[in-house]
PDB file of C-alpha atoms in Angstrom:
ATOM      1  CA  MET A   1     -30.312   7.311  13.082  1.00 46.00           C
ATOM      2  CA  LYS A   2     -32.319   5.994  10.124  1.00 45.00           C
ATOM      3  CA  LYS A   3     -32.675   9.524   8.781  1.00 45.00           C
ATOM      4  CA  SER A   4     -28.894  10.111   8.820  1.00 44.00           C
ATOM      5  CA  LEU A   5     -28.277   6.747   7.116  1.00 39.00           C
ATOM      6  CA  PHE A   6     -30.816   7.653   4.436  1.00 39.00           C
ATOM      7  CA  LEU A   7     -29.238  11.082   3.902  1.00 39.00           C
ATOM      8  CA  GLY A   8     -25.764   9.504   3.722  1.00 45.00           C
ATOM      9  CA  ALA A   9     -26.941   6.981   1.125  1.00 41.00           C
ATOM     10  CA  LEU A  10     -28.674   9.719  -0.855  1.00 39.00           C
ATOM     11  CA  ALA A  11     -25.517  11.845  -0.835  1.00 45.00           C
ATOM     12  CA  ALA A  12     -23.446   8.891  -2.069  1.00 45.00           C
ATOM     13  CA  VAL A  13     -25.865   8.278  -4.940  1.00 44.00           C
ATOM     14  CA  LEU A  14     -25.900  11.957  -5.909  1.00 44.00           C
ATOM     15  CA  CYS A  15     -22.093  12.147  -5.793  1.00 44.00           C
ATOM     16  CA  GLY A  16     -21.894   9.058  -7.975  1.00 43.00           C
ATOM     17  CA  CYS A  17     -24.099  10.728 -10.585  1.00 42.00           C
ATOM     18  CA  ALA A  18     -21.861  13.778 -10.701  1.00 44.00           C
ATOM     19  CA  THR A  19     -18.685  11.819 -11.470  1.00 47.00           C
ATOM     20  CA  LEU A  20     -17.441  10.241 -14.659  1.00 51.00           C
ATOM     21  CA  ASP A  21     -18.936   6.948 -15.755  1.00 55.00           C
ATOM     22  CA  ASN A  22     -17.651   3.813 -14.059  1.00 56.00           C
ATOM     23  CA  HIS A  23     -16.062   2.518 -17.273  1.00 64.00           C
ATOM     24  CA  VAL A  24     -13.676   5.486 -17.340  1.00 72.00           C
ATOM     25  CA  ASN A  25     -10.271   4.662 -15.920  1.00 92.00           C
ATOM     26  CA  MET A  26      -7.097   6.561 -15.110  1.00 95.00           C
ATOM     27  CA  ASP A  27      -3.470   5.609 -15.043  1.00 95.00           C
ATOM     28  CA  TRP A  28      -0.525   7.617 -13.792  1.00 96.00           C
ATOM     29  CA  ILE A  29       3.016   7.234 -15.083  1.00 95.00           C
ATOM     30  CA  PRO A  30       5.366   9.077 -12.701  1.00 93.00           C
ATOM     31  CA  ILE A  31       8.370  10.804 -14.236  1.00 90.00           C
ATOM     32  CA  GLY A  32       9.355  13.088 -11.359  1.00 89.00           C
ATOM     33  CA  PRO A  33       8.764  13.381  -7.637  1.00 89.00           C
ATOM     34  CA  ASP A  34       5.510  14.091  -5.867  1.00 86.00           C
ATOM     35  CA  PHE A  35       5.465  17.558  -4.353  1.00 91.00           C
ATOM     36  CA  PRO A  36       3.234  18.905  -1.601  1.00 92.00           C
ATOM     37  CA  ALA A  37      -0.320  19.141  -2.928  1.00 95.00           C
ATOM     38  CA  ASN A  38      -1.401  22.270  -4.735  1.00 95.00           C
ATOM     39  CA  LYS A  39      -4.907  23.725  -4.712  1.00 97.00           C
ATOM     40  CA  THR A  40      -6.938  22.481  -7.676  1.00 97.00           C
ATOM     41  CA  GLN A  41      -8.080  25.984  -8.640  1.00 97.00           C
ATOM     42  CA  LYS A  42      -4.429  27.105  -8.894  1.00 97.00           C
ATOM     43  CA  VAL A  43      -3.555  24.503 -11.554  1.00 97.00           C
ATOM     44  CA  GLU A  44      -3.328  26.120 -14.986  1.00 97.00           C
ATOM     45  CA  VAL A  45      -4.648  24.245 -18.015  1.00 97.00           C
ATOM     46  CA  VAL A  46      -2.582  24.702 -21.172  1.00 96.00           C
ATOM     47  CA  SER A  47      -3.044  23.120 -24.563  1.00 94.00           C
ATOM     48  CA  GLY A  48       0.085  24.336 -26.332  1.00 91.00           C
ATOM     49  CA  ARG A  49       3.755  24.433 -25.443  1.00 89.00           C
ATOM     50  CA  ASP A  50       3.844  28.118 -26.382  1.00 92.00           C
ATOM     51  CA  GLN A  51       1.457  28.819 -23.470  1.00 94.00           C
ATOM     52  CA  ILE A  52       4.111  27.664 -20.980  1.00 92.00           C
ATOM     53  CA  THR A  53       6.227  30.740 -20.308  1.00 91.00           C
ATOM     54  CA  ARG A  54       8.205  29.596 -17.259  1.00 93.00           C
ATOM     55  CA  PRO A  55      10.900  26.933 -16.778  1.00 94.00           C
ATOM     56  CA  TYR A  56       9.278  23.649 -15.779  1.00 94.00           C
ATOM     57  CA  GLY A  57       9.722  19.958 -15.160  1.00 92.00           C
ATOM     58  CA  ASN A  58       7.343  17.132 -15.987  1.00 93.00           C
ATOM     59  CA  LEU A  59       6.035  15.244 -12.946  1.00 94.00           C
ATOM     60  CA  GLY A  60       4.284  12.529 -14.893  1.00 95.00           C
ATOM     61  CA  LEU A  61       1.696  11.526 -17.439  1.00 97.00           C
ATOM     62  CA  LEU A  62      -1.949  10.972 -16.534  1.00 98.00           C
ATOM     63  CA  ARG A  63      -4.238   9.174 -18.953  1.00 97.00           C
ATOM     64  CA  ILE A  64      -7.991   9.227 -18.441  1.00 97.00           C
ATOM     65  CA  LYS A  65      -9.384   6.593 -20.794  1.00 95.00           C
ATOM     66  CA  ASN A  66     -12.819   5.799 -22.220  1.00 94.00           C
ATOM     67  CA  VAL A  67     -14.323   9.262 -21.793  1.00 96.00           C
ATOM     68  CA  ASP A  68     -17.483   9.880 -23.802  1.00 95.00           C
ATOM     69  CA  PRO A  69     -16.799  12.547 -26.442  1.00 93.00           C
ATOM     70  CA  ASP A  70     -19.566  14.900 -25.277  1.00 95.00           C
ATOM     71  CA  ARG A  71     -18.751  18.301 -23.783  1.00 95.00           C
ATOM     72  CA  ASP A  72     -19.917  17.551 -20.221  1.00 97.00           C
ATOM     73  CA  SER A  73     -17.995  14.266 -19.963  1.00 96.00           C
ATOM     74  CA  LEU A  74     -14.841  15.908 -21.296  1.00 96.00           C
ATOM     75  CA  ARG A  75     -15.213  18.770 -18.833  1.00 97.00           C
ATOM     76  CA  ARG A  76     -15.634  16.315 -15.927  1.00 97.00           C
ATOM     77  CA  GLY A  77     -12.562  14.419 -17.151  1.00 97.00           C
ATOM     78  CA  ILE A  78     -10.496  17.595 -17.225  1.00 97.00           C
ATOM     79  CA  GLU A  79     -11.628  18.529 -13.709  1.00 97.00           C
ATOM     80  CA  ARG A  80     -10.817  15.034 -12.461  1.00 97.00           C
ATOM     81  CA  GLY A  81      -7.377  15.309 -14.064  1.00 97.00           C
ATOM     82  CA  LYS A  82      -6.827  18.741 -12.594  1.00 98.00           C
ATOM     83  CA  LYS A  83      -7.669  17.463  -9.100  1.00 98.00           C
ATOM     84  CA  PHE A  84      -5.326  14.499  -9.516  1.00 97.00           C
ATOM     85  CA  VAL A  85      -2.303  16.473 -10.755  1.00 98.00           C
ATOM     86  CA  ALA A  86      -2.887  19.071  -8.023  1.00 98.00           C
ATOM     87  CA  SER A  87      -2.552  16.220  -5.496  1.00 97.00           C
ATOM     88  CA  LYS A  88       0.892  15.530  -6.995  1.00 96.00           C
ATOM     89  CA  GLY A  89       1.910  19.189  -6.562  1.00 95.00           C
ATOM     90  CA  ALA A  90       1.556  20.265 -10.201  1.00 96.00           C
ATOM     91  CA  ASP A  91       1.318  23.955 -11.073  1.00 96.00           C
ATOM     92  CA  ALA A  92      -0.103  23.328 -14.543  1.00 97.00           C
ATOM     93  CA  MET A  93      -1.332  20.569 -16.805  1.00 97.00           C
ATOM     94  CA  PHE A  94      -0.569  20.282 -20.491  1.00 97.00           C
ATOM     95  CA  LEU A  95      -3.723  18.805 -22.016  1.00 96.00           C
ATOM     96  CA  GLY A  96      -4.044  16.678 -25.124  1.00 94.00           C
ATOM     97  CA  GLN A  97      -6.385  13.973 -26.319  1.00 92.00           C
ATOM     98  CA  TYR A  98      -6.721  10.926 -28.506  1.00 93.00           C
ATOM     99  CA  ASN A  99     -10.110  10.290 -30.084  1.00 90.00           C
ATOM    100  CA  SER A 100     -10.750   6.689 -31.199  1.00 87.00           C
ATOM    101  CA  ALA A 101     -13.111   7.997 -33.905  1.00 80.00           C
ATOM    102  CA  GLU A 102      -9.954   8.932 -35.817  1.00 82.00           C
ATOM    103  CA  ASP A 103      -9.252   5.211 -36.156  1.00 82.00           C
ATOM    104  CA  GLY A 104     -12.824   4.395 -37.206  1.00 84.00           C
ATOM    105  CA  ALA A 105     -14.171   3.133 -33.876  1.00 84.00           C
ATOM    106  CA  SER A 106     -17.891   2.381 -34.034  1.00 87.00           C
ATOM    107  CA  VAL A 107     -18.382   3.725 -30.499  1.00 89.00           C
ATOM    108  CA  PRO A 108     -15.854   6.547 -30.227  1.00 91.00           C
ATOM    109  CA  LYS A 109     -14.201   7.284 -26.895  1.00 94.00           C
ATOM    110  CA  VAL A 110     -11.629   9.873 -25.898  1.00 94.00           C
ATOM    111  CA  THR A 111      -8.434   9.402 -23.917  1.00 95.00           C
ATOM    112  CA  LEU A 112      -7.352  12.589 -22.168  1.00 96.00           C
ATOM    113  CA  ILE A 113      -3.570  12.845 -22.088  1.00 97.00           C
ATOM    114  CA  ILE A 114      -2.336  15.140 -19.326  1.00 97.00           C
ATOM    115  CA  TYR A 115       1.244  16.052 -18.495  1.00 97.00           C
ATOM    116  CA  ALA A 116       1.621  17.310 -14.924  1.00 97.00           C
ATOM    117  CA  ILE A 117       3.931  20.330 -14.891  1.00 96.00           C
ATOM    118  CA  LYS A 118       5.892  21.810 -11.995  1.00 95.00           C
ATOM    119  CA  TYR A 119       7.383  25.270 -12.449  1.00 94.00           C
ATOM    120  CA  VAL A 120      10.985  25.277 -11.268  1.00 91.00           C
ATOM    121  CA  ASP A 121      11.825  28.962 -11.169  1.00 91.00           C
ATOM    122  CA  ASN A 122      10.479  29.506  -7.654  1.00 87.00           C
ATOM    123  CA  LEU A 123      10.935  26.267  -5.693  1.00 88.00           C
ATOM    124  CA  THR A 124      10.438  26.199  -1.940  1.00 87.00           C
ATOM    125  CA  PRO A 125      12.919  24.338   0.284  1.00 90.00           C
ATOM    126  CA  GLN A 126      10.250  21.627   0.629  1.00 88.00           C
ATOM    127  CA  ASP A 127      10.046  21.327  -3.190  1.00 87.00           C
ATOM    128  CA  GLN A 128      13.834  21.142  -3.461  1.00 87.00           C
ATOM    129  CA  LYS A 129      13.887  18.345  -0.865  1.00 86.00           C
ATOM    130  CA  ALA A 130      11.302  16.391  -2.894  1.00 85.00           C
ATOM    131  CA  ILE A 131      13.595  16.637  -5.935  1.00 84.00           C
ATOM    132  CA  GLU A 132      16.662  15.541  -3.958  1.00 85.00           C
ATOM    133  CA  ASP A 133      14.773  12.611  -2.388  1.00 82.00           C
ATOM    134  CA  PHE A 134      13.527  11.529  -5.819  1.00 82.00           C
ATOM    135  CA  GLU A 135      17.071  11.604  -7.227  1.00 78.00           C
ATOM    136  CA  VAL A 136      18.312   9.405  -4.369  1.00 74.00           C
ATOM    137  CA  LEU A 137      15.423   6.964  -4.827  1.00 66.00           C
ATOM    138  CA  GLY A 138      16.154   6.879  -8.569  1.00 62.00           C
ATOM    139  CA  ILE A 139      19.782   5.968  -7.886  1.00 56.00           C
ATOM    140  CA  LEU A 140      18.619   3.219  -5.551  1.00 57.00           C
ATOM    141  CA  ASN A 141      15.959   2.161  -8.082  1.00 55.00           C
ATOM    142  CA  GLU A 142      13.232   2.417  -5.435  1.00 54.00           C
ATOM    143  CA  ARG A 143       9.844   4.127  -5.348  1.00 52.00           C
ATOM    144  CA  THR A 144       7.618   4.882  -2.439  1.00 50.00           C
ATOM    145  CA  ASN A 145       3.865   4.481  -2.689  1.00 52.00           C
ATOM    146  CA  SER A 146       2.000   7.520  -1.420  1.00 49.00           C
TER     147      SER A 146
END
């Protein structure tokens, strides 16, 4: 029993080291409905509108704030964003950033700006229902928390 508790605590510590720093925070601004989750590895990362070649809708805006500007931290931030937008059913994420160094910050930090994109040229009946439900909730000015 003690051995399994020790291994569980060790795993939690190791997982904590592999994530972004605790001072990093995320906020999600929904614009469209949540769709059934997508697999993280299927989410495309695009950095220019010209890279989006299919009709799409924007599901929302994700901001990951206070990311250190080093390569590894940025990569972890992008992966965290990718996992989050996949949970909302996104097919792609349009990636941008704001770097506080541009405004002369003494300790520069990066805010990753991610638009969650859903391609609309091949919607499943389940996807179509999510859109219809969202439209009804919008008319009623209600949101569900999921």
